[in-house]
Amino acid sequence: MYTQEVGNNPPSTREAEVLLMFAGQMSCEGLNWALKRLIKEQRPRQMNGKGYGMPSSHAQFVAFFSVSLALFLLLRHNPHVPHASPTHIPTSFAERALLSLAALASAAAVAGSRIYLNYHTPKQVLVGCAAGAGFAMVWFGVTTYLRHAGWIDWGLDMRIAKYFRMRDLVVTEDLVDAGWERWEARRRRREGNGQEAHKKER
């Protein structure tokens, strides 16, 4: 029954959580733009970039993304809720912790490259990382309040959200699993139709 339902109503990939993270990233960019024009600190003398350097925008953005992803995986994502999908395999806390560490390590590598390539001073990069990580924590708190207060559900009930097939499943579901199950349902349906056609020919 679940397979038929998936086949008739393919799930949307327009996730509320992804939209919230994107809105946070854009807000973080606005914060960086304001801080640069407030502090007005120049880049290193032998620089490979233009504009003000404090704080590093790349360091701030990757810090925001990696910390936001870690907070989501460790504190918000709950893959162990009762599931309708028979193929769903919940990720363990250790797996999510390793993925979070990988994201943080990648962010650290990007931030370090800004110093190595002489785009920013170490202080500009450190301030950028602090601003991005701090804003990620603030944004996580804001979105947590929006969820608990029912604002996310209210937004998803709006006509425009339904028009664009917005959903809020990534908090509990694996999008890869959902996509695979949709493909598997279609494959089984094609096989069933092919067998029926073969029987009719005989």
PDB file of C-alpha atoms in Angstrom:
ATOM      1  CA  MET A   1       0.000   0.000   0.000  1.00  0.00           C
ATOM      2  CA  TYR A   2       2.847   2.342   0.822  1.00  0.00           C
ATOM      3  CA  THR A   3       4.476   1.509  -2.517  1.00  0.00           C
ATOM      4  CA  GLN A   4       1.305   2.422  -4.408  1.00  0.00           C
ATOM      5  CA  GLU A   5       0.975   5.658  -2.468  1.00  0.00           C
ATOM      6  CA  VAL A   6       4.560   6.636  -3.255  1.00  0.00           C
ATOM      7  CA  GLY A   7       4.032   5.864  -6.926  1.00  0.00           C
ATOM      8  CA  ASN A   8       0.867   7.955  -7.200  1.00  0.00           C
ATOM      9  CA  ASN A   9       2.158  10.840  -5.072  1.00  0.00           C
ATOM     10  CA  PRO A  10       5.918  11.215  -5.527  1.00  0.00           C
ATOM     11  CA  PRO A  11       7.396  13.020  -2.523  1.00  0.00           C
ATOM     12  CA  SER A  12       8.660  16.549  -2.920  1.00  0.00           C
ATOM     13  CA  THR A  13      12.308  17.398  -2.313  1.00  0.00           C
ATOM     14  CA  ARG A  14      11.558  21.007  -1.325  1.00  0.00           C
ATOM     15  CA  GLU A  15      12.400  20.715   2.346  1.00  0.00           C
ATOM     16  CA  ALA A  16      11.479  23.290   4.990  1.00  0.00           C
ATOM     17  CA  GLU A  17      14.720  22.573   6.863  1.00  0.00           C
ATOM     18  CA  VAL A  18      16.807  23.243   3.746  1.00  0.00           C
ATOM     19  CA  LEU A  19      14.942  26.511   3.200  1.00  0.00           C
ATOM     20  CA  LEU A  20      15.591  27.506   6.815  1.00  0.00           C
ATOM     21  CA  MET A  21      19.310  26.819   6.432  1.00  0.00           C
ATOM     22  CA  PHE A  22      19.408  28.793   3.183  1.00  0.00           C
ATOM     23  CA  ALA A  23      17.675  31.735   4.871  1.00  0.00           C
ATOM     24  CA  GLY A  24      20.214  31.525   7.685  1.00  0.00           C
ATOM     25  CA  GLN A  25      23.100  31.484   5.214  1.00  0.00           C
ATOM     26  CA  MET A  26      21.755  34.593   3.477  1.00  0.00           C
ATOM     27  CA  SER A  27      21.302  36.321   6.825  1.00  0.00           C
ATOM     28  CA  CYS A  28      24.873  35.388   7.718  1.00  0.00           C
ATOM     29  CA  GLU A  29      26.030  36.959   4.458  1.00  0.00           C
ATOM     30  CA  GLY A  30      24.181  40.147   5.363  1.00  0.00           C
ATOM     31  CA  LEU A  31      25.889  40.155   8.763  1.00  0.00           C
ATOM     32  CA  ASN A  32      29.289  39.777   7.118  1.00  0.00           C
ATOM     33  CA  TRP A  33      28.539  42.670   4.741  1.00  0.00           C
ATOM     34  CA  ALA A  34      27.596  44.893   7.694  1.00  0.00           C
ATOM     35  CA  LEU A  35      30.606  43.886   9.817  1.00  0.00           C
ATOM     36  CA  LYS A  36      33.083  44.574   7.037  1.00  0.00           C
ATOM     37  CA  ARG A  37      31.742  48.081   6.531  1.00  0.00           C
ATOM     38  CA  LEU A  38      31.606  48.708  10.256  1.00  0.00           C
ATOM     39  CA  ILE A  39      35.153  47.521  11.037  1.00  0.00           C
ATOM     40  CA  LYS A  40      36.762  48.619   7.739  1.00  0.00           C
ATOM     41  CA  GLU A  41      39.969  46.631   8.211  1.00  0.00           C
ATOM     42  CA  GLN A  42      42.103  46.150   5.110  1.00  0.00           C
ATOM     43  CA  ARG A  43      43.362  42.825   3.811  1.00  0.00           C
ATOM     44  CA  PRO A  44      47.062  41.816   4.023  1.00  0.00           C
ATOM     45  CA  ARG A  45      49.443  44.045   2.067  1.00  0.00           C
ATOM     46  CA  GLN A  46      50.367  41.302  -0.389  1.00  0.00           C
ATOM     47  CA  MET A  47      46.734  40.386  -0.849  1.00  0.00           C
ATOM     48  CA  ASN A  48      44.981  38.417  -3.555  1.00  0.00           C
ATOM     49  CA  GLY A  49      41.554  39.951  -3.069  1.00  0.00           C
ATOM     50  CA  LYS A  50      39.586  43.181  -3.058  1.00  0.00           C
ATOM     51  CA  GLY A  51      37.519  44.955  -0.440  1.00  0.00           C
ATOM     52  CA  TYR A  52      37.682  44.891   3.339  1.00  0.00           C
ATOM     53  CA  GLY A  53      39.058  41.802   5.048  1.00  0.00           C
ATOM     54  CA  MET A  54      37.525  41.761   8.541  1.00  0.00           C
ATOM     55  CA  PRO A  55      35.913  39.299   8.996  1.00  0.00           C
ATOM     56  CA  SER A  56      36.722  36.720   6.327  1.00  0.00           C
ATOM     57  CA  SER A  57      33.508  36.005   4.446  1.00  0.00           C
ATOM     58  CA  HIS A  58      34.593  32.512   3.345  1.00  0.00           C
ATOM     59  CA  ALA A  59      35.561  31.552   6.905  1.00  0.00           C
ATOM     60  CA  GLN A  60      32.274  32.913   8.230  1.00  0.00           C
ATOM     61  CA  PHE A  61      30.141  31.119   5.648  1.00  0.00           C
ATOM     62  CA  VAL A  62      31.789  27.698   5.986  1.00  0.00           C
ATOM     63  CA  ALA A  63      31.699  27.998   9.780  1.00  0.00           C
ATOM     64  CA  PHE A  64      27.983  28.777   9.664  1.00  0.00           C
ATOM     65  CA  PHE A  65      27.249  25.865   7.332  1.00  0.00           C
ATOM     66  CA  SER A  66      29.336  23.272   9.170  1.00  0.00           C
ATOM     67  CA  VAL A  67      28.085  24.231  12.644  1.00  0.00           C
ATOM     68  CA  SER A  68      24.479  24.379  11.384  1.00  0.00           C
ATOM     69  CA  LEU A  69      24.851  20.930   9.840  1.00  0.00           C
ATOM     70  CA  ALA A  70      26.383  19.539  13.041  1.00  0.00           C
ATOM     71  CA  LEU A  71      23.599  21.014  15.191  1.00  0.00           C
ATOM     72  CA  PHE A  72      20.992  19.565  12.861  1.00  0.00           C
ATOM     73  CA  LEU A  73      22.530  16.093  12.775  1.00  0.00           C
ATOM     74  CA  LEU A  74      23.234  15.862  16.500  1.00  0.00           C
ATOM     75  CA  LEU A  75      20.315  17.734  18.056  1.00  0.00           C
ATOM     76  CA  ARG A  76      17.420  17.957  15.600  1.00  0.00           C
ATOM     77  CA  HIS A  77      17.589  14.992  13.244  1.00  0.00           C
ATOM     78  CA  ASN A  78      15.741  12.008  14.755  1.00  0.00           C
ATOM     79  CA  PRO A  79      15.921   9.022  12.412  1.00  0.00           C
ATOM     80  CA  HIS A  80      14.612   6.544  15.004  1.00  0.00           C
ATOM     81  CA  VAL A  81      10.937   7.516  14.919  1.00  0.00           C
ATOM     82  CA  PRO A  82       8.430   4.844  13.777  1.00  0.00           C
ATOM     83  CA  HIS A  83       8.744   4.633  10.009  1.00  0.00           C
ATOM     84  CA  ALA A  84       6.404   3.588   7.226  1.00  0.00           C
ATOM     85  CA  SER A  85       9.218   2.807   4.840  1.00  0.00           C
ATOM     86  CA  PRO A  86      10.470  -0.790   5.108  1.00  0.00           C
ATOM     87  CA  THR A  87      13.846   0.183   3.614  1.00  0.00           C
ATOM     88  CA  HIS A  88      14.641   2.934   6.118  1.00  0.00           C
ATOM     89  CA  ILE A  89      17.886   2.297   8.023  1.00  0.00           C
ATOM     90  CA  PRO A  90      18.382   4.853  10.834  1.00  0.00           C
ATOM     91  CA  THR A  91      21.817   6.423  11.080  1.00  0.00           C
ATOM     92  CA  SER A  92      23.481   5.962  14.443  1.00  0.00           C
ATOM     93  CA  PHE A  93      24.629   8.835  16.625  1.00  0.00           C
ATOM     94  CA  ALA A  94      28.247   7.821  15.955  1.00  0.00           C
ATOM     95  CA  GLU A  95      27.704   8.071  12.187  1.00  0.00           C
ATOM     96  CA  ARG A  96      26.121  11.494  12.528  1.00  0.00           C
ATOM     97  CA  ALA A  97      28.945  12.609  14.820  1.00  0.00           C
ATOM     98  CA  LEU A  98      31.545  11.486  12.262  1.00  0.00           C
ATOM     99  CA  LEU A  99      29.727  13.362   9.503  1.00  0.00           C
ATOM    100  CA  SER A 100      29.632  16.451  11.701  1.00  0.00           C
ATOM    101  CA  LEU A 101      33.366  16.201  12.373  1.00  0.00           C
ATOM    102  CA  ALA A 102      34.019  15.827   8.646  1.00  0.00           C
ATOM    103  CA  ALA A 103      32.011  18.972   7.938  1.00  0.00           C
ATOM    104  CA  LEU A 104      33.864  20.913  10.639  1.00  0.00           C
ATOM    105  CA  ALA A 105      37.231  19.668   9.357  1.00  0.00           C
ATOM    106  CA  SER A 106      36.336  20.727   5.807  1.00  0.00           C
ATOM    107  CA  ALA A 107      35.368  24.166   7.084  1.00  0.00           C
ATOM    108  CA  ALA A 108      38.664  24.444   8.938  1.00  0.00           C
ATOM    109  CA  ALA A 109      40.544  23.540   5.750  1.00  0.00           C
ATOM    110  CA  VAL A 110      38.714  26.223   3.758  1.00  0.00           C
ATOM    111  CA  ALA A 111      39.324  28.804   6.477  1.00  0.00           C
ATOM    112  CA  GLY A 112      43.016  27.902   6.651  1.00  0.00           C
ATOM    113  CA  SER A 113      43.349  28.243   2.884  1.00  0.00           C
ATOM    114  CA  ARG A 114      42.331  31.902   3.141  1.00  0.00           C
ATOM    115  CA  ILE A 115      45.467  32.546   5.212  1.00  0.00           C
ATOM    116  CA  TYR A 116      47.693  30.329   3.069  1.00  0.00           C
ATOM    117  CA  LEU A 117      46.575  32.064  -0.136  1.00  0.00           C
ATOM    118  CA  ASN A 118      47.164  35.458   1.488  1.00  0.00           C
ATOM    119  CA  TYR A 119      43.566  36.655   1.212  1.00  0.00           C
ATOM    120  CA  HIS A 120      43.214  37.324   4.958  1.00  0.00           C
ATOM    121  CA  THR A 121      45.192  37.646   8.155  1.00  0.00           C
ATOM    122  CA  PRO A 122      44.834  34.920  10.815  1.00  0.00           C
ATOM    123  CA  LYS A 123      42.808  37.325  12.970  1.00  0.00           C
ATOM    124  CA  GLN A 124      40.367  38.037  10.142  1.00  0.00           C
ATOM    125  CA  VAL A 125      39.834  34.319   9.599  1.00  0.00           C
ATOM    126  CA  LEU A 126      39.395  33.574  13.302  1.00  0.00           C
ATOM    127  CA  VAL A 127      36.858  36.371  13.682  1.00  0.00           C
ATOM    128  CA  GLY A 128      35.046  35.086  10.601  1.00  0.00           C
ATOM    129  CA  CYS A 129      34.881  31.575  12.067  1.00  0.00           C
ATOM    130  CA  ALA A 130      33.643  32.924  15.394  1.00  0.00           C
ATOM    131  CA  ALA A 131      30.988  35.063  13.712  1.00  0.00           C
ATOM    132  CA  GLY A 132      29.783  32.186  11.549  1.00  0.00           C
ATOM    133  CA  ALA A 133      29.690  29.654  14.378  1.00  0.00           C
ATOM    134  CA  GLY A 134      28.011  32.107  16.739  1.00  0.00           C
ATOM    135  CA  PHE A 135      25.381  33.060  14.196  1.00  0.00           C
ATOM    136  CA  ALA A 136      24.728  29.371  13.465  1.00  0.00           C
ATOM    137  CA  MET A 137      23.932  28.790  17.146  1.00  0.00           C
ATOM    138  CA  VAL A 138      21.658  31.821  17.257  1.00  0.00           C
ATOM    139  CA  TRP A 139      19.884  30.752  14.062  1.00  0.00           C
ATOM    140  CA  PHE A 140      19.445  27.224  15.376  1.00  0.00           C
ATOM    141  CA  GLY A 141      17.791  28.683  18.469  1.00  0.00           C
ATOM    142  CA  VAL A 142      15.488  30.834  16.334  1.00  0.00           C
ATOM    143  CA  THR A 143      14.422  27.935  14.108  1.00  0.00           C
ATOM    144  CA  THR A 144      13.913  25.702  17.145  1.00  0.00           C
ATOM    145  CA  TYR A 145      11.521  28.292  18.556  1.00  0.00           C
ATOM    146  CA  LEU A 146       9.706  28.534  15.207  1.00  0.00           C
ATOM    147  CA  ARG A 147       9.218  24.769  15.232  1.00  0.00           C
ATOM    148  CA  HIS A 148       8.038  24.505  18.823  1.00  0.00           C
ATOM    149  CA  ALA A 149       5.704  27.496  18.459  1.00  0.00           C
ATOM    150  CA  GLY A 150       4.056  25.957  15.399  1.00  0.00           C
ATOM    151  CA  TRP A 151       5.175  28.577  12.882  1.00  0.00           C
ATOM    152  CA  ILE A 152       6.721  25.999  10.542  1.00  0.00           C
ATOM    153  CA  ASP A 153       3.483  24.016  10.408  1.00  0.00           C
ATOM    154  CA  TRP A 154       1.568  27.244   9.847  1.00  0.00           C
ATOM    155  CA  GLY A 155       3.829  28.170   6.937  1.00  0.00           C
ATOM    156  CA  LEU A 156       3.504  24.723   5.360  1.00  0.00           C
ATOM    157  CA  ASP A 157      -0.292  25.077   5.443  1.00  0.00           C
ATOM    158  CA  MET A 158      -0.125  28.212   3.296  1.00  0.00           C
ATOM    159  CA  ARG A 159      -1.286  27.937  -0.300  1.00  0.00           C
ATOM    160  CA  ILE A 160       2.097  28.917  -1.759  1.00  0.00           C
ATOM    161  CA  ALA A 161       3.844  26.193   0.261  1.00  0.00           C
ATOM    162  CA  LYS A 162       1.392  23.601  -1.028  1.00  0.00           C
ATOM    163  CA  TYR A 163       1.781  24.900  -4.565  1.00  0.00           C
ATOM    164  CA  PHE A 164       5.552  24.336  -4.433  1.00  0.00           C
ATOM    165  CA  ARG A 165       5.065  20.962  -2.673  1.00  0.00           C
ATOM    166  CA  MET A 166       6.996  22.031   0.426  1.00  0.00           C
ATOM    167  CA  ARG A 167       7.482  19.354   3.059  1.00  0.00           C
ATOM    168  CA  ASP A 168       9.206  18.818   6.400  1.00  0.00           C
ATOM    169  CA  LEU A 169      10.448  15.238   6.442  1.00  0.00           C
ATOM    170  CA  VAL A 170      14.235  15.492   6.500  1.00  0.00           C
ATOM    171  CA  VAL A 171      14.118  15.895  10.281  1.00  0.00           C
ATOM    172  CA  THR A 172      13.059  12.259  10.583  1.00  0.00           C
ATOM    173  CA  GLU A 173      13.651  10.706   7.156  1.00  0.00           C
ATOM    174  CA  ASP A 174      16.570   9.945   4.900  1.00  0.00           C
ATOM    175  CA  LEU A 175      16.049  11.720   1.565  1.00  0.00           C
ATOM    176  CA  VAL A 176      18.267   9.194  -0.203  1.00  0.00           C
ATOM    177  CA  ASP A 177      16.087   6.375   1.094  1.00  0.00           C
ATOM    178  CA  ALA A 178      12.918   8.178   0.036  1.00  0.00           C
ATOM    179  CA  GLY A 179      14.288   8.698  -3.468  1.00  0.00           C
ATOM    180  CA  TRP A 180      15.412   5.079  -3.729  1.00  0.00           C
ATOM    181  CA  GLU A 181      12.029   3.796  -2.584  1.00  0.00           C
ATOM    182  CA  ARG A 182      10.263   5.933  -5.200  1.00  0.00           C
ATOM    183  CA  TRP A 183      12.525   4.457  -7.891  1.00  0.00           C
ATOM    184  CA  GLU A 184      11.986   0.922  -6.558  1.00  0.00           C
ATOM    185  CA  ALA A 185       8.194   1.416  -6.573  1.00  0.00           C
ATOM    186  CA  ARG A 186       8.278   2.511 -10.212  1.00  0.00           C
ATOM    187  CA  ARG A 187      10.524  -0.408 -11.157  1.00  0.00           C
ATOM    188  CA  ARG A 188       8.163  -2.911  -9.525  1.00  0.00           C
ATOM    189  CA  ARG A 189       5.187  -1.287 -11.200  1.00  0.00           C
ATOM    190  CA  ARG A 190       6.873  -1.589 -14.624  1.00  0.00           C
ATOM    191  CA  GLU A 191       7.710  -5.243 -13.971  1.00  0.00           C
ATOM    192  CA  GLY A 192       4.116  -5.926 -12.914  1.00  0.00           C
ATOM    193  CA  ASN A 193       2.745  -4.268 -16.038  1.00  0.00           C
ATOM    194  CA  GLY A 194       5.173  -6.216 -18.179  1.00  0.00           C
ATOM    195  CA  GLN A 195       4.141  -9.538 -16.640  1.00  0.00           C
ATOM    196  CA  GLU A 196       0.444  -8.737 -17.121  1.00  0.00           C
ATOM    197  CA  ALA A 197       1.041  -7.860 -20.773  1.00  0.00           C
ATOM    198  CA  HIS A 198       2.986 -11.101 -21.264  1.00  0.00           C
ATOM    199  CA  LYS A 199       0.107 -13.145 -19.767  1.00  0.00           C
ATOM    200  CA  LYS A 200      -2.412 -11.457 -22.074  1.00  0.00           C
ATOM    201  CA  GLU A 201      -0.279 -12.274 -25.112  1.00  0.00           C
ATOM    202  CA  ARG A 202      -0.198 -15.942 -24.095  1.00  0.00           C
TER     203      ARG A 202
END
